[in-house]
Tab-separated table of C-alpha atoms in Angstrom:
chain	number	residue	atom	x	y	z
A	846	MET	CA	-27.670	4.108	365.964
A	847	ALA	CA	-29.028	4.387	362.434
A	848	GLY	CA	-26.446	4.789	359.697
A	849	VAL	CA	-26.122	7.896	357.550
A	850	GLU	CA	-26.840	7.592	353.849
A	851	LYS	CA	-23.449	7.998	352.179
A	852	LYS	CA	-24.680	8.961	348.726
A	853	VAL	CA	-25.483	12.589	347.941
A	854	SER	CA	-28.798	12.995	346.148
A	855	LEU	CA	-30.925	15.642	344.470
A	856	VAL	CA	-34.488	14.483	343.819
A	857	LEU	CA	-37.881	15.904	342.923
A	858	LYS	CA	-39.776	17.130	345.977
A	859	GLN	CA	-43.083	16.158	344.345
A	860	HIS	CA	-42.742	12.962	342.368
A	861	GLY	CA	-43.902	13.424	338.792
A	862	LYS	CA	-44.214	17.206	339.039
A	863	PRO	CA	-43.751	19.184	336.878
A	864	PHE	CA	-42.413	16.325	334.723
A	865	THR	CA	-42.219	12.568	334.950
A	866	LEU	CA	-38.987	10.622	334.746
A	867	ASP	CA	-39.640	8.863	331.463
A	868	GLY	CA	-37.686	8.504	328.248
A	869	ILE	CA	-34.174	9.882	328.574
A	870	LEU	CA	-34.798	10.377	332.317
A	871	SER	CA	-35.922	6.804	332.996
A	872	PRO	CA	-32.593	5.709	334.600
A	873	LEU	CA	-33.439	8.158	337.429
A	874	ALA	CA	-36.960	6.876	338.076
A	875	ASN	CA	-36.109	4.584	340.985
A	876	ILE	CA	-35.067	7.411	343.306
A	877	HIS	CA	-36.996	10.235	341.551
A	878	GLY	CA	-33.832	12.154	340.741
A	879	VAL	CA	-30.041	11.949	340.786
A	880	GLU	CA	-27.866	10.023	343.200
A	881	PHE	CA	-24.331	11.253	342.602
A	882	PRO	CA	-22.194	8.237	341.659
A	883	TYR	CA	-18.962	9.679	343.073
A	884	THR	CA	-18.342	11.746	346.184
A	885	PRO	CA	-18.834	15.366	345.092
A	886	THR	CA	-17.189	18.488	346.440
A	887	ILE	CA	-19.846	20.510	348.257
A	888	GLN	CA	-19.468	24.042	349.577
A	889	PHE	CA	-22.036	25.532	351.930
A	890	SER	CA	-21.995	29.320	352.258
A	891	HIS	CA	-23.837	30.922	355.190
A	892	GLN	CA	-23.921	34.718	355.399
A	893	THR	CA	-25.508	37.463	357.466
A	894	SER	CA	-26.399	40.930	356.184
A	895	TYR	CA	-25.591	43.907	358.398
A	896	GLY	CA	-25.912	47.626	357.781
A	897	THR	CA	-23.839	50.278	359.549
A	898	TYR	CA	-24.671	53.455	361.412
A	899	ASP	CA	-22.544	56.206	359.915
A	900	VAL	CA	-21.435	58.453	362.748
A	901	ALA	CA	-19.445	61.556	361.792
A	902	GLY	CA	-15.890	61.440	363.098
A	903	SER	CA	-16.171	57.883	364.449
A	904	ILE	CA	-13.395	55.382	363.819
A	905	TYR	CA	-15.680	52.406	364.497
A	906	GLN	CA	-19.235	52.024	363.229
A	907	GLN	CA	-22.009	50.079	364.915
A	908	ASN	CA	-23.644	47.341	362.882
A	909	TYR	CA	-27.322	46.578	362.788
A	910	TYR	CA	-28.781	43.286	361.669
A	911	MET	CA	-30.779	43.316	358.434
A	912	ASN	CA	-31.437	39.684	357.503
A	913	THR	CA	-29.892	36.289	356.895
A	914	PRO	CA	-29.884	35.410	353.182
A	915	ASN	CA	-30.527	31.887	351.979
A	916	PRO	CA	-27.409	29.734	352.222
A	917	ASN	CA	-25.764	28.882	348.921
A	918	ILE	CA	-24.880	25.299	348.084
A	919	SER	CA	-22.208	24.733	345.431
A	920	ILE	CA	-21.640	21.224	344.107
A	921	THR	CA	-18.848	20.016	341.859
A	922	ALA	CA	-19.329	16.412	340.846
A	923	MET	CA	-17.873	13.800	338.532
A	924	PHE	CA	-19.878	11.488	336.287
A	925	SER	CA	-18.528	8.691	334.125
A	926	ALA	CA	-19.408	6.582	331.115
A	927	ASN	CA	-17.338	3.420	331.416
A	928	THR	CA	-20.298	1.209	330.509
A	929	VAL	CA	-23.467	1.659	328.514
A	930	ALA	CA	-25.511	1.828	331.733
A	931	GLU	CA	-23.194	4.501	333.167
A	932	ALA	CA	-23.391	6.518	329.956
A	933	GLN	CA	-27.194	6.371	329.974
A	934	TYR	CA	-27.277	7.401	333.637
A	935	THR	CA	-24.915	10.315	332.981
A	936	ALA	CA	-27.029	11.437	330.019
A	937	ALA	CA	-30.138	11.259	332.205
A	938	ALA	CA	-28.477	13.264	334.991
A	939	LEU	CA	-27.372	16.001	332.594
A	940	HIS	CA	-30.838	16.270	331.099
A	941	PHE	CA	-32.449	16.241	334.563
A	942	PHE	CA	-30.303	19.156	335.732
A	943	LYS	CA	-31.127	21.113	332.569
A	944	SER	CA	-34.822	20.345	332.949
A	945	CYS	CA	-34.726	21.650	336.524
A	946	THR	CA	-33.793	25.104	335.246
A	947	LYS	CA	-36.857	25.333	332.986
A	948	SER	CA	-40.381	26.515	333.748
A	949	ASP	CA	-43.561	24.972	332.407
A	950	PHE	CA	-44.276	26.903	329.229
A	951	GLY	CA	-45.860	26.640	325.802
A	952	ALA	CA	-49.178	26.347	324.042
A	953	SER	CA	-49.292	22.573	324.484
A	954	ARG	CA	-49.188	23.033	328.278
A	955	MET	CA	-51.881	25.669	328.686
A	956	SER	CA	-53.337	24.084	331.835
A	957	THR	CA	-50.014	24.253	333.703
A	958	ALA	CA	-48.055	26.916	331.810
A	959	GLY	CA	-46.348	29.381	334.104
A	960	THR	CA	-45.407	26.799	336.725
A	961	PRO	CA	-41.838	27.601	337.843
A	962	PRO	CA	-38.974	25.085	337.768
A	963	PRO	CA	-39.344	22.230	340.239
A	964	VAL	CA	-38.440	22.337	343.893
A	965	LEU	CA	-35.981	19.558	344.719
A	966	ARG	CA	-34.812	17.876	347.895
A	967	PHE	CA	-31.092	17.800	348.609
A	968	ASN	CA	-29.473	15.277	350.934
A	969	ALA	CA	-25.813	15.116	351.927
A	970	TYR	CA	-24.438	13.169	354.891
A	971	GLY	CA	-27.144	13.725	357.479
A	972	MET	CA	-28.760	16.556	359.389
A	973	LEU	CA	-25.565	18.451	360.244
A	974	HIS	CA	-24.992	19.227	356.569
A	975	ALA	CA	-28.182	18.772	354.510
A	976	SER	CA	-31.165	16.559	355.168
A	977	ASN	CA	-34.302	16.875	353.020
A	978	VAL	CA	-33.514	20.500	352.191
A	979	PRO	CA	-36.007	21.916	349.648
A	980	CYS	CA	-34.055	23.840	347.045
A	981	VAL	CA	-34.026	25.082	343.465
A	982	VAL	CA	-31.268	24.998	340.864
A	983	ARG	CA	-29.887	28.482	340.361
A	984	SER	CA	-27.252	27.425	337.826
A	985	PHE	CA	-25.927	24.303	336.142
A	986	ASN	CA	-22.691	23.992	334.179
A	987	TYR	CA	-20.838	21.097	332.638
A	988	THR	CA	-17.708	20.747	330.548
A	989	LEU	CA	-17.128	18.490	327.571
A	990	PRO	CA	-13.367	17.955	327.874
A	991	GLU	CA	-10.981	17.539	324.982
A	992	ASP	CA	-8.656	15.073	326.705
A	993	THR	CA	-10.966	12.126	327.366
A	994	ASP	CA	-12.584	9.370	325.350
A	995	TYR	CA	-16.223	9.623	324.321
A	996	VAL	CA	-18.680	6.753	324.482
A	997	ASP	CA	-21.454	6.452	321.906
A	998	VAL	CA	-24.730	5.277	323.393
A	999	LEU	CA	-28.330	5.057	322.237
A	1000	VAL	CA	-30.690	7.450	324.024
A	1001	GLN	CA	-34.293	7.541	322.845
A	1002	GLY	CA	-33.187	5.807	319.655
A	1003	GLU	CA	-30.581	8.472	318.900
A	1004	THR	CA	-26.802	8.075	319.178
A	1005	VAL	CA	-25.183	10.539	321.567
A	1006	SER	CA	-21.579	10.821	322.729
A	1007	ILE	CA	-20.841	10.961	326.455
A	1008	PRO	CA	-17.359	11.691	327.867
A	1009	ALA	CA	-15.789	8.847	329.809
A	1010	LEU	CA	-15.282	11.409	332.586
A	1011	LEU	CA	-17.432	14.506	332.954
A	1012	LEU	CA	-17.324	17.348	335.486
A	1013	VAL	CA	-20.513	19.203	336.407
A	1014	SER	CA	-21.196	22.101	338.756
A	1015	LEU	CA	-24.467	23.151	340.365
A	1016	GLU	CA	-25.564	26.117	342.429
A	1017	LEU	CA	-28.511	25.396	344.704
A	1018	VAL	CA	-30.481	27.714	346.958
A	1019	PRO	CA	-32.992	26.622	349.625
A	1020	GLN	CA	-36.658	27.228	348.853
A	1021	LEU	CA	-38.544	26.891	352.147
A	1022	PRO	CA	-42.282	27.640	352.343
A	1023	PRO	CA	-42.859	30.956	354.180
A	1024	ARG	CA	-45.383	29.288	356.504
A	1025	SER	CA	-42.817	26.682	357.522
A	1026	VAL	CA	-40.228	29.342	358.300
A	1027	LYS	CA	-42.750	31.387	360.276
A	1028	ASN	CA	-44.324	28.563	362.252
A	1029	ASP	CA	-41.582	25.982	362.618
A	1030	PHE	CA	-38.264	27.790	362.924
A	1031	ASN	CA	-36.972	28.305	366.437
A	1032	ILE	CA	-33.393	29.442	367.040
A	1033	GLN	CA	-33.083	27.346	370.217
A	1034	THR	CA	-34.266	24.082	368.655
A	1035	PHE	CA	-32.223	24.797	365.525
A	1036	ALA	CA	-29.102	25.498	367.583
A	1037	ASP	CA	-29.418	22.408	369.768
A	1038	GLY	CA	-30.243	20.238	366.740
A	1039	SER	CA	-33.620	18.983	367.882
A	1040	ALA	CA	-35.411	20.776	365.000
A	1041	LEU	CA	-33.331	18.764	362.544
A	1042	LYS	CA	-34.057	15.354	363.984
A	1043	GLY	CA	-36.482	12.892	362.447
A	1044	GLY	CA	-35.524	13.647	358.859
A	1045	ASN	CA	-35.419	17.446	359.264
A	1046	PRO	CA	-39.140	17.998	358.510
A	1047	GLY	CA	-38.686	21.763	358.229
A	1048	GLY	CA	-35.884	21.445	355.698
A	1049	PHE	CA	-33.705	23.892	357.639
A	1050	ILE	CA	-30.018	24.227	356.923
C-alpha cells in the first residue's frame, strides 16, 4: 500500500501563474508553493443550509434543504528561523501567503490586469481529509511576538528580521470549477470514497 505524504502543503494550481516563484519566493520553487515545516492544526468545517416552513401554532417546524456551502479550512501553523535557510524559507512563505490574497493589477500588467488571486492546491494527509483540493486564500494572519528572538537575514539584498518562532493562520475555501461539480460529483461515489481515489481528480472534500 502506498504511503501517505506526511507534510501538509499549499501550492500553486498552475505553476508560474499568476506569478513565478523568483526572488524572495525562490526557496519555494521546488514544490511550487509552501510545505509546512511543522505539523499544523487544521480545522475542517462542513455545513448544510436549511430553511424552515413557518406553520402557525406549530411547536416543531419542518426543514427544507437549500444548499451545502463550501467547506471552510482553517490552518494554524508554526514557522521558525533557527538558521539562515529557515529564516529565508519563512520569509518566502509569509510573502507567498500575502501574494495569494492579491489580484493582478496595475498599468504595468495591462495584458493580465484583472486576473483574480491564484487558485491553489491543498494537501493534508490523504483523500479522507484533503487531497489536491483547489482552493483560494480567504484570509491570512500572522503575529510578530514580543517574547522571542529575531534573526536578521538578507532577502533580496535587504536585511529583514524574522522571529525565531512565528505563528500564522490561514482561512481557505475550495474553488472547484462549476463544470467539474456538475459532471463529476456523484453522492454515491463520494460517499463510498471511489471518487476520491487516484489523487482525487475532482478535488472534492
